[in-house]
Amino acid sequence: MAGWSCLVTGAGGFLGQRIVRLLVEETELQEIRVLDKVFRPELREEFSKLQSKIKLTLLEGDILDEQFMKRACQGTSTVIHTAAVIDVFNVLPPETIMNVNLKGTQILLEACAQASVPIFIYTSTIEVAAPNSYRETIQNACEEEHLETSWSAVYPRSKKLAEKAVLAANGWALKNGGTLYTCALRPTYIYGEGNPFLHGFIDHALRNNGILPRNSKFSIVNPVYVGNAAWAHILALRALRDPEKAPNIQGQFYYISDDTPHQSYDELNYTLSKEWGFSLDSGMSLPVSLKYWLGFLLEMVSFLLSPVYRYQPPFDRHAVTLLNSVYTFSYKKAQQELGYEPLFSWEKAKQNTTEWVGSLVEQHKKALKTETH
């Protein structure tokens, strides 16, 4: 398949950008189509610099626009589908999340069938698998355990249904008589430069005497660095294009983690920012069981008010479970079948992210100086 091309959806996002940067180095790749609803000016500038190395086409539009998606797929040999609405705190209307995450994926699969795109890689999430209960301990889970979320919370449900649709599409007949081959990657919590959650925590701490919020001290997770999550997509792509490896990978899903130490989300935030003088809130925290039932009461209030008012609870039972559970995952299957080894060590990932946090601190200082003059 000499002279191939690749479409990346969600290319303006935290993970999508990194995938695009790695794709530029792929041999015989003639064109990268980068698709998102809107690209920030600084990202447009960065992508335009990459055009000296490869043909890079910017596509701005809505994933729910069927005609736009058909045009985007026409003449493409691979799709990496990272576009999604990530909403673990139910801030957005449920229909928005379901539309983008599930319906958008279904529209893209149909577009691939019509445009005869043979390879489709889906960015899923470990939230399709776990955690279901903060009382449950999941350590080094592997794909063979077939863990599945039982939450009706809209984000994990939308991703679970979308992943099922992608894996069920493996083996579809394409318009040109070929076959569609799919796989899904389930990264653990992705951290690194540009992470919107870490950005939010740092902003909060900068307005609060350098004190980071503490809301997950009982969790034990194994986060993955964004550069390694992106690298796994490149390896999945290579494997699906390799006639020898492809049959084992078609229709499969893979957990993607790396060698970042197992720790709580709070510890991770602290480790990545302590160099700049940040500290964790040392105040008392409620027992998880009490917080869980408080979440339930807040959900009830939201439900009772829903006919007249959209009340957004500060947290719910799903968020409490997510932030206070022990759930870690092994990347052994990805290692064996995709040839995945982390591209970045924990030390390098920590250094890169810490430097980025430092740049946020500098921006904050400059903004304060501007305000005082």
XYZ file of C-alpha atoms in Angstrom:
373
model
C 0.000 0.000 0.000
C 2.638 2.494 -1.112
C 1.686 6.155 -0.905
C -0.945 5.932 1.792
C -2.845 8.675 3.627
C -4.299 9.012 7.124
C -7.231 10.938 8.594
C -6.970 11.899 12.294
C -10.179 13.090 13.943
C -9.881 15.226 17.074
C -6.484 16.302 15.704
C -6.644 19.603 17.596
C -7.021 17.809 20.921
C -4.524 16.915 23.645
C -3.840 13.416 22.245
C -4.656 14.079 18.571
C -1.881 16.681 18.188
C 0.694 14.203 19.463
C -0.471 11.499 17.058
C -0.116 13.933 14.142
C 3.454 14.859 15.192
C 4.447 11.176 15.251
C 2.670 10.379 11.965
C 4.853 12.890 10.127
C 7.786 10.466 10.560
C 5.971 7.465 9.005
C 7.459 6.087 5.785
C 5.501 6.339 2.520
C 2.799 8.433 4.195
C 1.804 11.015 1.595
C -0.922 12.993 3.329
C -2.257 13.578 6.833
C -5.779 14.963 7.048
C -6.286 16.626 10.402
C -9.917 17.062 11.351
C -11.512 18.966 14.215
C -14.427 21.276 14.845
C -12.102 24.270 15.122
C -8.301 24.728 15.299
C -6.743 27.299 17.617
C -4.496 29.843 15.792
C -1.289 28.571 17.481
C -2.092 25.012 16.378
C -2.757 26.138 12.802
C 0.699 27.709 12.889
C 2.314 24.514 14.210
C 0.590 22.342 11.616
C 1.602 24.742 8.819
C 5.270 24.234 9.860
C 4.816 20.466 9.458
C 3.737 21.046 5.845
C 7.395 21.402 4.860
C 7.744 17.658 5.659
C 4.424 16.267 4.415
C 1.131 17.230 2.785
C -1.070 18.200 5.721
C -4.709 19.118 5.053
C -6.736 20.949 7.696
C -10.423 20.026 7.803
C -12.695 22.049 10.060
C -16.216 20.754 10.524
C -18.720 18.811 12.563
C -18.345 15.052 13.019
C -22.158 14.823 12.890
C -22.214 16.281 9.350
C -22.485 13.132 7.204
C -21.551 14.800 3.906
C -18.500 16.476 5.469
C -17.339 13.151 6.937
C -17.787 11.355 3.599
C -15.626 13.991 1.871
C -13.011 13.732 4.654
C -12.729 9.951 4.160
C -12.642 9.965 0.357
C -9.293 8.680 -0.893
C -8.013 7.939 2.635
C -6.410 4.610 3.541
C -6.531 4.865 7.364
C -8.620 6.579 10.038
C -7.462 7.240 13.604
C -10.561 8.342 15.489
C -9.687 10.254 18.665
C -12.468 12.877 18.531
C -14.705 12.709 21.610
C -16.402 14.777 24.248
C -14.646 13.883 27.519
C -16.991 14.780 30.352
C -16.489 12.827 33.573
C -18.406 15.364 35.683
C -21.604 15.525 33.564
C -21.236 19.219 32.811
C -22.636 18.960 29.274
C -26.126 17.857 28.247
C -26.225 14.031 27.886
C -27.467 14.221 24.283
C -24.376 16.268 23.266
C -22.051 13.581 24.650
C -24.005 10.676 23.105
C -24.251 12.448 19.749
C -20.530 13.149 19.389
C -19.162 9.996 21.014
C -21.597 7.391 19.674
C -23.464 8.842 16.691
C -20.304 10.584 15.414
C -18.436 7.263 15.510
C -21.274 5.484 13.676
C -21.333 8.207 10.986
C -17.556 7.882 10.557
C -17.734 4.074 10.248
C -20.405 4.415 7.540
C -18.274 7.022 5.753
C -15.323 4.593 5.809
C -17.482 1.828 4.296
C -18.676 4.176 1.522
C -15.181 5.576 0.838
C -13.543 2.104 1.075
C -11.169 2.996 3.934
C -9.694 -0.342 5.072
C -8.219 0.554 8.510
C -9.982 2.167 11.490
C -8.329 2.714 14.905
C -10.509 3.924 17.760
C -9.367 5.753 20.890
C -11.445 4.262 23.665
C -10.880 4.605 27.438
C -10.420 2.365 30.466
C -13.696 3.844 31.718
C -15.485 1.351 29.458
C -14.052 -1.344 31.756
C -13.744 0.053 35.284
C -14.085 1.068 38.076
C -17.598 -0.057 39.002
C -17.194 0.267 42.779
C -14.727 2.023 45.068
C -14.802 -1.129 47.233
C -13.504 -3.272 44.366
C -9.752 -3.659 43.777
C -8.537 -4.165 40.204
C -4.791 -4.645 39.792
C -2.913 -5.146 36.526
C -6.123 -6.091 34.723
C -5.735 -7.683 31.308
C -7.999 -7.891 28.257
C -8.921 -11.549 28.862
C -10.856 -10.552 32.013
C -13.468 -8.776 29.828
C -14.226 -6.113 32.431
C -17.195 -3.904 31.561
C -18.585 -0.785 33.171
C -22.060 -1.036 34.650
C -22.423 2.756 35.035
C -25.272 4.498 33.271
C -23.242 7.753 33.484
C -23.302 9.159 29.979
C -19.546 9.426 29.250
C -18.523 5.800 29.986
C -21.741 4.524 28.393
C -21.213 6.547 25.208
C -17.622 5.307 24.895
C -18.604 1.694 25.641
C -21.312 1.705 22.949
C -19.007 3.436 20.445
C -16.223 0.912 21.079
C -18.688 -1.961 20.597
C -19.785 -0.409 17.286
C -16.155 -0.099 16.114
C -15.237 -3.693 17.000
C -18.501 -5.009 15.500
C -17.626 -3.195 12.231
C -14.471 -5.301 11.875
C -14.953 -7.396 8.727
C -17.498 -5.051 7.087
C -17.564 -5.179 3.295
C -16.296 -1.953 1.698
C -17.822 -0.380 -1.402
C -14.799 -1.350 -3.539
C -15.069 -5.007 -2.462
C -12.371 -4.743 0.212
C -12.780 -5.311 3.963
C -12.761 -2.917 6.919
C -10.410 -3.859 9.776
C -10.726 -2.174 13.156
C -9.178 -2.158 16.627
C -9.606 -0.089 19.792
C -7.058 1.265 22.272
C -8.041 1.859 25.900
C -5.518 4.265 27.432
C -5.465 4.765 31.190
C -5.686 8.388 32.446
C -3.503 10.392 30.029
C -1.246 13.080 31.529
C 1.387 15.377 30.046
C 1.840 18.838 28.567
C -1.510 20.348 27.642
C -3.622 18.050 29.849
C -6.832 20.052 30.478
C -7.481 18.502 33.923
C -3.970 19.254 35.211
C -4.244 22.746 33.709
C -7.450 23.262 35.721
C -5.836 22.054 38.962
C -2.819 24.342 38.465
C -5.104 27.333 37.737
C -7.061 26.569 40.906
C -3.856 26.301 42.972
C -2.428 29.548 41.540
C -5.511 31.361 42.851
C -5.292 29.511 46.167
C -1.764 30.159 47.559
C -0.281 27.253 45.612
C -2.504 24.645 47.300
C -3.671 21.850 44.997
C -7.173 20.463 45.608
C -7.238 16.997 47.162
C -10.081 14.829 45.939
C -8.640 11.403 45.181
C -6.279 10.386 47.964
C -7.725 6.834 48.091
C -7.186 6.091 44.393
C -4.381 3.950 42.982
C -4.082 4.199 39.200
C -1.399 3.813 36.543
C -1.580 6.893 34.306
C -0.025 6.949 30.840
C 2.055 9.773 29.372
C 0.491 11.406 26.309
C 3.551 10.687 24.138
C 3.255 6.971 24.924
C -0.520 6.898 24.325
C 0.096 8.527 20.920
C 2.913 6.058 20.137
C 0.550 3.118 20.774
C -1.723 4.464 17.998
C 1.197 4.551 15.551
C 2.102 0.949 16.413
C -1.522 -0.198 16.055
C -1.573 1.454 12.635
C 1.660 -0.258 11.573
C 0.403 -3.617 12.863
C -2.917 -3.370 10.976
C -0.988 -2.509 7.791
C 1.299 -5.523 8.265
C -0.236 -8.629 6.567
C 1.463 -10.952 9.093
C 0.463 -9.113 12.283
C -2.947 -7.826 11.191
C -5.049 -11.026 11.609
C -4.287 -11.135 15.372
C -5.202 -7.474 15.896
C -8.371 -7.111 13.827
C -11.432 -6.635 16.059
C -9.315 -6.503 19.261
C -9.001 -3.935 22.052
C -5.829 -3.127 24.015
C -5.105 -1.497 27.364
C -2.437 1.167 27.004
C -0.382 2.224 30.020
C 3.371 2.707 30.599
C 5.937 2.629 33.409
C 4.567 5.614 35.331
C 4.466 4.546 39.018
C 1.110 3.425 40.420
C -0.207 6.303 42.553
C -3.237 8.419 43.348
C -4.327 11.236 41.027
C -3.500 13.662 43.862
C 0.065 12.321 44.145
C 0.528 12.590 40.390
C -0.598 16.239 40.353
C 1.729 16.999 43.280
C 4.727 15.174 41.753
C 4.338 17.100 38.495
C 4.079 20.508 40.182
C 5.995 20.436 43.508
C 9.124 21.873 41.849
C 7.195 25.143 41.474
C 6.224 25.341 45.142
C 2.790 23.716 44.974
C 1.520 21.626 47.883
C -1.461 19.348 48.481
C -4.371 20.510 50.617
C -3.739 19.076 54.100
C -7.312 19.629 55.310
C -9.555 16.794 56.460
C -11.323 14.816 53.755
C -14.643 13.018 54.123
C -14.719 9.195 54.187
C -15.372 7.837 50.678
C -18.584 6.063 51.766
C -20.035 9.334 53.082
C -18.987 11.229 49.944
C -20.593 8.504 47.812
C -23.971 8.886 49.543
C -23.699 12.655 49.385
C -23.236 12.193 45.637
C -26.404 10.120 45.567
C -28.359 12.873 47.403
C -27.034 15.506 44.988
C -28.147 13.341 42.049
C -31.628 13.103 43.594
C -31.792 16.894 43.994
C -30.712 17.303 40.351
C -33.352 14.777 39.217
C -36.177 16.381 41.232
C -35.306 19.852 39.954
C -34.882 18.731 36.328
C -38.452 19.609 35.155
C -37.890 23.261 36.101
C -34.125 23.800 36.454
C -30.889 22.120 35.321
C -28.941 21.763 38.576
C -25.319 20.718 38.077
C -24.093 18.822 41.189
C -20.420 19.445 42.132
C -19.959 15.648 42.064
C -21.958 12.424 41.774
C -21.464 8.744 42.687
C -19.655 8.005 39.435
C -17.115 10.806 40.016
C -16.551 9.680 43.623
C -15.938 6.105 42.438
C -13.655 7.216 39.610
C -11.516 9.359 41.912
C -11.260 6.931 44.839
C -10.779 3.450 43.378
C -7.867 1.066 42.970
C -7.749 0.173 39.270
C -4.578 -0.497 37.287
C -4.032 -2.142 33.907
C -1.304 -4.172 32.224
C -0.019 -3.308 28.739
C 1.339 -6.836 28.151
C -1.071 -7.690 25.308
C -0.168 -4.465 23.455
C 3.486 -5.352 24.026
C 3.066 -8.862 22.584
C 0.768 -8.098 19.645
C 1.501 -4.475 18.701
C 5.175 -4.440 19.681
C 4.360 -1.612 22.092
C 7.107 -0.343 24.367
C 6.813 3.108 25.964
C 8.684 5.685 23.888
C 9.160 7.962 26.937
C 10.461 6.861 30.349
C 8.702 8.033 33.527
C 11.639 10.397 34.198
C 11.352 12.004 30.752
C 7.542 12.211 30.942
C 7.786 13.806 34.397
C 10.426 16.296 33.214
C 8.407 17.342 30.137
C 5.194 17.793 32.143
C 6.925 19.625 35.016
C 8.484 22.077 32.528
C 5.045 22.726 31.040
C 3.611 23.377 34.527
C 6.465 25.874 34.987
C 5.376 27.675 31.803
C 1.845 28.001 33.253
C 3.319 29.524 36.433
C 5.294 32.024 34.305
C 2.178 32.969 32.314
C 0.341 33.564 35.591
C 3.140 35.827 36.889
C 3.142 37.852 33.651
C -0.645 38.234 33.810
C -0.397 39.501 37.409
C 2.302 42.038 36.415
C 0.119 43.295 33.569
C -2.825 43.734 35.964
C -0.760 45.718 38.498
C 0.740 48.137 35.921
